[in-house]
Short mmCIF file of C-alpha atoms in Angstrom, two decimals:
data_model
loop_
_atom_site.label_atom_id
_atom_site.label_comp_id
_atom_site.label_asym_id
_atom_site.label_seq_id
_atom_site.Cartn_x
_atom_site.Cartn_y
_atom_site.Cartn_z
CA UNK A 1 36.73 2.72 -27.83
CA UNK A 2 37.54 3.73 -23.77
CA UNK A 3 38.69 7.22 -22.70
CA UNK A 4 39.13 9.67 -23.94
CA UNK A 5 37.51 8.85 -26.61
CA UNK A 6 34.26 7.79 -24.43
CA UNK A 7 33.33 10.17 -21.39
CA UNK A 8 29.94 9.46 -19.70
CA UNK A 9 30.11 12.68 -17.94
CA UNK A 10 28.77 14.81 -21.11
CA UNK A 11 25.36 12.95 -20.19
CA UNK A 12 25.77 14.47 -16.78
CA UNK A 13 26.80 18.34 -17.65
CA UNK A 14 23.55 20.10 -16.58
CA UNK A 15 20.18 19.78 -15.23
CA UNK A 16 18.61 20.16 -18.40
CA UNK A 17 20.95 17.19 -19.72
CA UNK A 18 20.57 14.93 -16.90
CA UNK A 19 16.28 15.29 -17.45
CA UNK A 20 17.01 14.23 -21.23
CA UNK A 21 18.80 11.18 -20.42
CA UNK A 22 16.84 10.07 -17.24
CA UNK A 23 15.49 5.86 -17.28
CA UNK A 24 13.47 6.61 -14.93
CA UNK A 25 10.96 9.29 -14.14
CA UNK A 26 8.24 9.94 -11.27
CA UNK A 27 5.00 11.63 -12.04
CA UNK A 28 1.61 12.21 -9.80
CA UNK A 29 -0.33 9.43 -11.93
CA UNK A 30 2.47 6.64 -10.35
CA UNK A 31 1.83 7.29 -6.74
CA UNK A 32 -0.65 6.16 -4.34
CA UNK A 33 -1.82 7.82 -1.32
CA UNK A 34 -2.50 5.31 1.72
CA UNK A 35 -4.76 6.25 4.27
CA UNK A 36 -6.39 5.88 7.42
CA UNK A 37 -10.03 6.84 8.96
CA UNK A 38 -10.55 6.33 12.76
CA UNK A 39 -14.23 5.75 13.82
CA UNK A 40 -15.50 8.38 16.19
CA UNK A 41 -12.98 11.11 15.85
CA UNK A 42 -14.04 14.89 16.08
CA UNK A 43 -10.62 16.29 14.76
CA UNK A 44 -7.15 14.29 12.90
CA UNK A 45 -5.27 12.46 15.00
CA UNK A 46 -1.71 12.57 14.60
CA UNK A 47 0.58 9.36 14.43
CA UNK A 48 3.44 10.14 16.92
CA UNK A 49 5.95 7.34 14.56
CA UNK A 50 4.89 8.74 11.44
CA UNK A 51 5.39 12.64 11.93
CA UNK A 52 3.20 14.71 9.10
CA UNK A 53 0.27 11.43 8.79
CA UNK A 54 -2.63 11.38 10.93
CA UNK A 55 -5.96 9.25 11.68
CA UNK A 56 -8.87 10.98 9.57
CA UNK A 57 -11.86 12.19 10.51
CA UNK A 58 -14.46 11.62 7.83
CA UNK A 59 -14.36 15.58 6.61
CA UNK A 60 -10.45 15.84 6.96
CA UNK A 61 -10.10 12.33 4.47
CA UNK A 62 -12.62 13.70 2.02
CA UNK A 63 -10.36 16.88 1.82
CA UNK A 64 -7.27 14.48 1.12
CA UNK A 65 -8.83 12.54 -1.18
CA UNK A 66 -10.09 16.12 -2.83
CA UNK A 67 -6.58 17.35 -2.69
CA UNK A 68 -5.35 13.80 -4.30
CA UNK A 69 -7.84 15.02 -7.30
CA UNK A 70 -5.92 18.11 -7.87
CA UNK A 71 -2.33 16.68 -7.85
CA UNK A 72 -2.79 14.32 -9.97
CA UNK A 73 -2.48 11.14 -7.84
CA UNK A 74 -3.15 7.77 -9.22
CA UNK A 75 -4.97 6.58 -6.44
CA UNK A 76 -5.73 6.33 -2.50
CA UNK A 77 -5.69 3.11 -0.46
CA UNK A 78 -8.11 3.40 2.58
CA UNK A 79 -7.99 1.69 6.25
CA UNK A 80 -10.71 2.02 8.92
CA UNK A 81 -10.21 1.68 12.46
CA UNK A 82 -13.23 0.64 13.78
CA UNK A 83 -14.47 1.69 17.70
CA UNK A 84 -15.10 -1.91 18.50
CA UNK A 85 -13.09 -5.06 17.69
CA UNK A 86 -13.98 -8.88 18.09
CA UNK A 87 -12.57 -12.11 17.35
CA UNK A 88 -13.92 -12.23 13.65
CA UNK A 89 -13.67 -8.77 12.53
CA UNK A 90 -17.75 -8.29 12.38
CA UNK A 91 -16.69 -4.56 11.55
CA UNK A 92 -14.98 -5.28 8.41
CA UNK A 93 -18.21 -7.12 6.91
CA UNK A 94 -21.09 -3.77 8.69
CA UNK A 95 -22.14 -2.20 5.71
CA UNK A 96 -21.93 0.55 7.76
CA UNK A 97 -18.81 -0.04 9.35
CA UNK A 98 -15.93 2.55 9.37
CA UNK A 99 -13.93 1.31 6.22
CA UNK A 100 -17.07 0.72 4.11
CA UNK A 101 -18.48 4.84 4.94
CA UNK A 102 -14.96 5.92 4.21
CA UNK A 103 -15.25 4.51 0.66
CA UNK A 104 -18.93 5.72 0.10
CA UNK A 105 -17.47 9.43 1.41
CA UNK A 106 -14.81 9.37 -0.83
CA UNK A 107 -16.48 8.35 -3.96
CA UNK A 108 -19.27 10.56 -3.32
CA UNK A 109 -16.41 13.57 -2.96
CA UNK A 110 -14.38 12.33 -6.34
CA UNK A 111 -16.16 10.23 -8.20
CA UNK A 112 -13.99 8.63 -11.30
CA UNK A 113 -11.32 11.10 -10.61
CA UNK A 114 -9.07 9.09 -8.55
CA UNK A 115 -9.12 5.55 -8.26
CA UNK A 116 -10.41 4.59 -4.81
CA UNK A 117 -8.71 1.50 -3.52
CA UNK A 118 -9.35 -0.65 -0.27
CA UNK A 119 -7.75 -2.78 2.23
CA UNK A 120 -9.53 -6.34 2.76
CA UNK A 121 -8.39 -7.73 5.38
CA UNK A 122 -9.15 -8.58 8.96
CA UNK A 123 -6.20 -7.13 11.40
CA UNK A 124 -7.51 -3.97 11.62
CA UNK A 125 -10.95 -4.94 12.71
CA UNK A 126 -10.12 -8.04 15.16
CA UNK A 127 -9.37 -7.93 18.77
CA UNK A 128 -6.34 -10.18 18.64
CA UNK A 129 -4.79 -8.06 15.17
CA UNK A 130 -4.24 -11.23 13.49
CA UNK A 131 -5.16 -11.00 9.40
CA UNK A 132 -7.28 -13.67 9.86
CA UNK A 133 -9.68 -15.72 12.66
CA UNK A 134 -8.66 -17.57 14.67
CA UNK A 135 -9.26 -21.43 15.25
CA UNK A 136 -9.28 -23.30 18.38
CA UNK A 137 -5.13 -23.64 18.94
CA UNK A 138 -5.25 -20.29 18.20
CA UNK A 139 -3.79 -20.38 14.84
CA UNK A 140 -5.02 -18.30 11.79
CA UNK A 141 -7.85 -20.80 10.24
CA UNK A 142 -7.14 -19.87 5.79
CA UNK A 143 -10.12 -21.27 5.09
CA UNK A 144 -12.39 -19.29 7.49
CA UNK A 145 -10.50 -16.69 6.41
CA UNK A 146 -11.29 -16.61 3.43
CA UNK A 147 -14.88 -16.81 3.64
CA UNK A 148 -15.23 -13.81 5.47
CA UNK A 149 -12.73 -11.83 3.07
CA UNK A 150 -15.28 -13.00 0.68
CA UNK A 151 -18.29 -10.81 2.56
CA UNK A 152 -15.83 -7.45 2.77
CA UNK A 153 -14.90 -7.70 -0.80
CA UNK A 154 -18.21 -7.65 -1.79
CA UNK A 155 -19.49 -4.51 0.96
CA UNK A 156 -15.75 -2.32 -0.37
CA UNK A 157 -17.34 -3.19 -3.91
CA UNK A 158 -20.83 -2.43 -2.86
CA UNK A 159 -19.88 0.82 -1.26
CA UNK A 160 -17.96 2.11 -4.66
CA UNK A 161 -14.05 0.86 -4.23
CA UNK A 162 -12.77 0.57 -8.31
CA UNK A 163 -9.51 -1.74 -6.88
CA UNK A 164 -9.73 -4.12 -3.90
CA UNK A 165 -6.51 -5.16 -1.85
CA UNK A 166 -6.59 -8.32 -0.35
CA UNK A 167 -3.34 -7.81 2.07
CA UNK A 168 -3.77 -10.81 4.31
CA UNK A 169 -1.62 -13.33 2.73
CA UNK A 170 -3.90 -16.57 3.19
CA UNK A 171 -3.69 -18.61 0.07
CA UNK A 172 -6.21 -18.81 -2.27
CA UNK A 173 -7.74 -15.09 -1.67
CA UNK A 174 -7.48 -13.43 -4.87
CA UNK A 175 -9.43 -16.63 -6.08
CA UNK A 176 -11.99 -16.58 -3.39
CA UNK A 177 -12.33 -12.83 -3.47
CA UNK A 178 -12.58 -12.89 -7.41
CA UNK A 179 -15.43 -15.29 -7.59
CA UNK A 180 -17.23 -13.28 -4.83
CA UNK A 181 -17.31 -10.05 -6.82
CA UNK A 182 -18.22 -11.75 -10.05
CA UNK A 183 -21.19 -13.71 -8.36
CA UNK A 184 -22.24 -10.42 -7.04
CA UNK A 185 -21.69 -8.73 -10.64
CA UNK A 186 -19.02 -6.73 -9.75
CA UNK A 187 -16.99 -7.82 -13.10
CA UNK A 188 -15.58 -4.26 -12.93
CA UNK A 189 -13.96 -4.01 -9.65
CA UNK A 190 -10.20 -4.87 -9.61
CA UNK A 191 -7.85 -6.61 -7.29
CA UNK A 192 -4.39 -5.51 -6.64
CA UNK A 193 -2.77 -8.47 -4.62
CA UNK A 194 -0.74 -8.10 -1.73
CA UNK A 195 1.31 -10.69 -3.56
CA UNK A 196 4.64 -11.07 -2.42
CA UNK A 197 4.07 -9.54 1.73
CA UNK A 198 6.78 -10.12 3.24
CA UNK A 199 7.03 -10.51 7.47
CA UNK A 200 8.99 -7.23 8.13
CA UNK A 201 10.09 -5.07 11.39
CA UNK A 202 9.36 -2.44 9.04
CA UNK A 203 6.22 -2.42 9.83
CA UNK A 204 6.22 -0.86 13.53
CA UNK A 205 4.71 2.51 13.10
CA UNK A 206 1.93 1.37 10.73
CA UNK A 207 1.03 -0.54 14.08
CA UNK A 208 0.28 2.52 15.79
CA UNK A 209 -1.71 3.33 12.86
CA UNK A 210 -4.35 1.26 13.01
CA UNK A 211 -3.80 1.06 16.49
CA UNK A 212 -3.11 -3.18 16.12
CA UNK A 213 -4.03 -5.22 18.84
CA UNK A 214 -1.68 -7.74 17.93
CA UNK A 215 -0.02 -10.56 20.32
CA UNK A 216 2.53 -13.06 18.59
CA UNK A 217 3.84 -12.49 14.83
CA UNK A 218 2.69 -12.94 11.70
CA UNK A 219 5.59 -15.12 10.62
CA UNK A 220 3.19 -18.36 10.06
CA UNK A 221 1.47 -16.32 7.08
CA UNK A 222 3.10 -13.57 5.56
CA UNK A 223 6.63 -14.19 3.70
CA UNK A 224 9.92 -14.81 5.24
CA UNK A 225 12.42 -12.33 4.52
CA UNK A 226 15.12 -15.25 3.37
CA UNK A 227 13.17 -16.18 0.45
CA UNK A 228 13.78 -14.48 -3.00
CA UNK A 229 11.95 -17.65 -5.16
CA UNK A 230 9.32 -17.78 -3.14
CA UNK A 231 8.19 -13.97 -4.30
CA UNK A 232 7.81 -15.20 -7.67
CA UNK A 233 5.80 -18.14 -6.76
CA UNK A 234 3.43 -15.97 -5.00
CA UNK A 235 2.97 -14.26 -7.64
CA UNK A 236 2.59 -16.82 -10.30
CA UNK A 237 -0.24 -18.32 -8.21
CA UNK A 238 -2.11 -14.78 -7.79
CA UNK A 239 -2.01 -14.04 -11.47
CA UNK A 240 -3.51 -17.19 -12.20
CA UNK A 241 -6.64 -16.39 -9.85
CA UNK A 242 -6.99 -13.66 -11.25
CA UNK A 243 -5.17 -10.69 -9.97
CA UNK A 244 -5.74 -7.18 -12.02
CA UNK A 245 -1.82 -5.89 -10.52
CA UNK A 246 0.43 -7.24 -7.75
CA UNK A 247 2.12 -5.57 -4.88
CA UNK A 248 5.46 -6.08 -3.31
CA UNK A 249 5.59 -5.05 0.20
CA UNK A 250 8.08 -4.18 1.82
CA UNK A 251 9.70 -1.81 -1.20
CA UNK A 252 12.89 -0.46 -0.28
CA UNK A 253 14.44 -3.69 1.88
CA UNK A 254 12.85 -6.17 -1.22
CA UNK A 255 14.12 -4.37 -4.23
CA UNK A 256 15.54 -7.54 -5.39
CA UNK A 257 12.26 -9.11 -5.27
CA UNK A 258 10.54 -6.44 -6.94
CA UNK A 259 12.79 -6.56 -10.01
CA UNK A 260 12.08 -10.27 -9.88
CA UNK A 261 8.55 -9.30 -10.16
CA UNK A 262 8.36 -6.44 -12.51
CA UNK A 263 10.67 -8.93 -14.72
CA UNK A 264 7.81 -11.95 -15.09
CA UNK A 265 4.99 -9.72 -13.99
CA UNK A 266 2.26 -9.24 -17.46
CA UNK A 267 0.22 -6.99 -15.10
CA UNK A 268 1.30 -3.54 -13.61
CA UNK A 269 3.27 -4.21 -10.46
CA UNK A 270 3.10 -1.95 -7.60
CA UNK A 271 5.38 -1.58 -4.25
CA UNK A 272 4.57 -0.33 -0.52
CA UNK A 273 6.93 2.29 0.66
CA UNK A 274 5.85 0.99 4.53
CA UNK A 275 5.80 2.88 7.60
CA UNK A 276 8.86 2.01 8.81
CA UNK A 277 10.45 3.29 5.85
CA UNK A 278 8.57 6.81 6.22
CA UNK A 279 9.94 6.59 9.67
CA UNK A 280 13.43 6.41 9.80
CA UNK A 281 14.10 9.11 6.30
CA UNK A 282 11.78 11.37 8.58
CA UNK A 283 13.98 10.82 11.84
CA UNK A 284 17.03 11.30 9.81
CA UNK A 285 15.88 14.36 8.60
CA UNK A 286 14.42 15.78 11.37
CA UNK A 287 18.17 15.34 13.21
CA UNK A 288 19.51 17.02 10.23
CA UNK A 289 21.70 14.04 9.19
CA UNK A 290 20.27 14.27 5.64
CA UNK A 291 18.34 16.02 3.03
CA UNK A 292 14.69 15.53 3.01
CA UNK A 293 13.38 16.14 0.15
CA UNK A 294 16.36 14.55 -1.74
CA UNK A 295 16.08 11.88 0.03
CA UNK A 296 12.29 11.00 -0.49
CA UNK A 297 12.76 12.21 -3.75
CA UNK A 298 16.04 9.54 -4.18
CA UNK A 299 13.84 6.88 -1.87
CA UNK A 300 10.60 6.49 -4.26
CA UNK A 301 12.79 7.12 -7.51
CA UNK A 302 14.62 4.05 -6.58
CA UNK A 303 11.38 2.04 -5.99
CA UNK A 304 10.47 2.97 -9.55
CA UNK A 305 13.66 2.03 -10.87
CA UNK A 306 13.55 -1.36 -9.46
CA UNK A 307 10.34 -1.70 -11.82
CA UNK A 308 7.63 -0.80 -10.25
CA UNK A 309 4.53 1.18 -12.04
CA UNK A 310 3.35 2.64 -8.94
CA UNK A 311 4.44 3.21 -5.33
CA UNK A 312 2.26 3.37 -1.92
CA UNK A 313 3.94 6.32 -0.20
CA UNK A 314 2.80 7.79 2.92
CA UNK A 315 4.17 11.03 0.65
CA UNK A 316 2.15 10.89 -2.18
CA UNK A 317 0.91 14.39 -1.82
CA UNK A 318 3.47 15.83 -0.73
CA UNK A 319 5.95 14.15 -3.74
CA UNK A 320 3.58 15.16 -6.73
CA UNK A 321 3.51 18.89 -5.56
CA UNK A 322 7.00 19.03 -5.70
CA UNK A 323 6.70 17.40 -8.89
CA UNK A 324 4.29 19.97 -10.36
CA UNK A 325 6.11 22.81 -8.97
CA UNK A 326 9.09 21.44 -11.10
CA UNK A 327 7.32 21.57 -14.37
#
């Protein structure tokens, strides 16, 4: 039967209706909360490109992490900005380096509560911001890479991070990283692979961030933004050494490719809402060309619907206390 027998618009009558007969739903438990520690800092430091997120001190990121606790947040993904750089990232592997006290901070303020995840990878920690080292013509050496990735998986696990993210896109890490923690007898410790990281312009303000050092691209490494195949590929080769849950990152440009994912994907897939992204629905906003908190609302919703579990997104916090205040 067709109209008027048939009207989808009775689904759509009222609030109350349109909760009913929602596919898709967001809740505190689904989101992520990425961020970032600065080494040496007395007081936050605000990131000028990503208005309302700020470079922690270590007090101000226990409080966030405490405040994730209380809204229910799945998780927080930490970053360190070390005081010193060098060619191999000798930060990243200090015991006592920035990203490794962050993690001992935060599960000393939360314990179980909240799932305390970690970045491994090398850009934030070398002097030329390249994910990996570096080998003679300059180009990022996988292999030597991944020996070093080794090292900081083991310190993040060491120092108390339940998930690891290797984000660095040389092949073979979630392999090399997974035998590292299972030699050390970390059996326990998961890995969420950047799996499908995609080579994005998106990624400007996350620069300032972590204050990158970077000179060239990363365009020899991380994915090209032609390829949809590819994605799955990546994937397939990460679940078979051994990834716990995948990431697709970008989200919102790569929706495509996170449908792909979620579609073939027998582990819980999750997606970066990137800096970039943050950006420009906070510049719109802040010229008053749209709503807000629709739109953030609208933005992560869509991320869900396009199948992933959970969502990195700069508003985490601020997302699941508008979600509580709605119940």
């Amino acid at each position: 039967m067709s109209f008027p027998a048939n009207r989808p618009r009775r689904m759509r009558t009222s609030p109350a209706m349109r909760r009913l007969t929602a596919e898709t739903t967001l809740a505190p438990a689904q989101l992520i909360l990425p961020a970032f520690v600065r080494e040496g800092l007395t007081h936050p430091n605000p990131i000028q490109s990503m208005p309302g997120v700020v470079q922690h001190t270590p007090d101000t990121l226990k409080r966030a992490a405490a405040e994730a606790v209380e809204l229910g947040l799945g998780g927080i993904m930490l970053f360190g900005i070390p005081a010193e750089r060098d060619a191999t990232g000798t930060a990243g592997t200090d015991p006592d380096g920035v990203l490794n006290r962050a993690i001992r901070d935060v599960r000393a303020e939360v314990g179980d509560e909240l799932i305390v995840m970690s970045d491994v990878c090398l850009d934030e920690f070398t002097d030329h911001g390249h994910c990996g080292v570096l080998d003679d013509a300059g180009r990022v050496d996988n292999d030597a890479t991944l020996e070093i990735y080794a090292e900081m998986a083991v310190c993040q696990a060491e120092a108390g991070a339940h998930v690891l993210g290797p984000s660095g896109m040389m092949d073979g890490q979630v392999a090399v990283v997974r035998q590292a923690l299972d030699d050390a007898r970390h059996q326990d410790t998961a890995i969420l692979a950047y799996a499908a990281k995609y080579a994005s312009a998106f990624y400007g303000p996350f620069r300032e961030a972590v204050d990158s050092q970077l000179r060239g691209d990363r365009r020899t490494y991380q994915m090209d933004a032609a390829n949809r195949r590819e994605a799955v590929y990546e994937v397939e080769l990460d679940l078979a050494e051994g990834a716990d849950m995948v990431m697709v990152k970008p989200a919102m440009s790569y929706l495509d490719i996170l449908s792909d994912v979620a579609e073939m994907s027998p582990v819980p897939v999750s997606a970066y809402q990137i800096s970039g992204e943050y950006a420009m629905i906070e510049a719109a906003a802040a010229n008053g060309w749209i709503d807000r908190r629709a739109a953030i609302t609208e933005s992560v919703l869509g991320i869900r619907r396009a199948g992933a579990d959970t969502v990195l997104t700069y508003w985490a916090a601020e997302l699941a206390g508008w979600l509580k205040e709605g119940k």
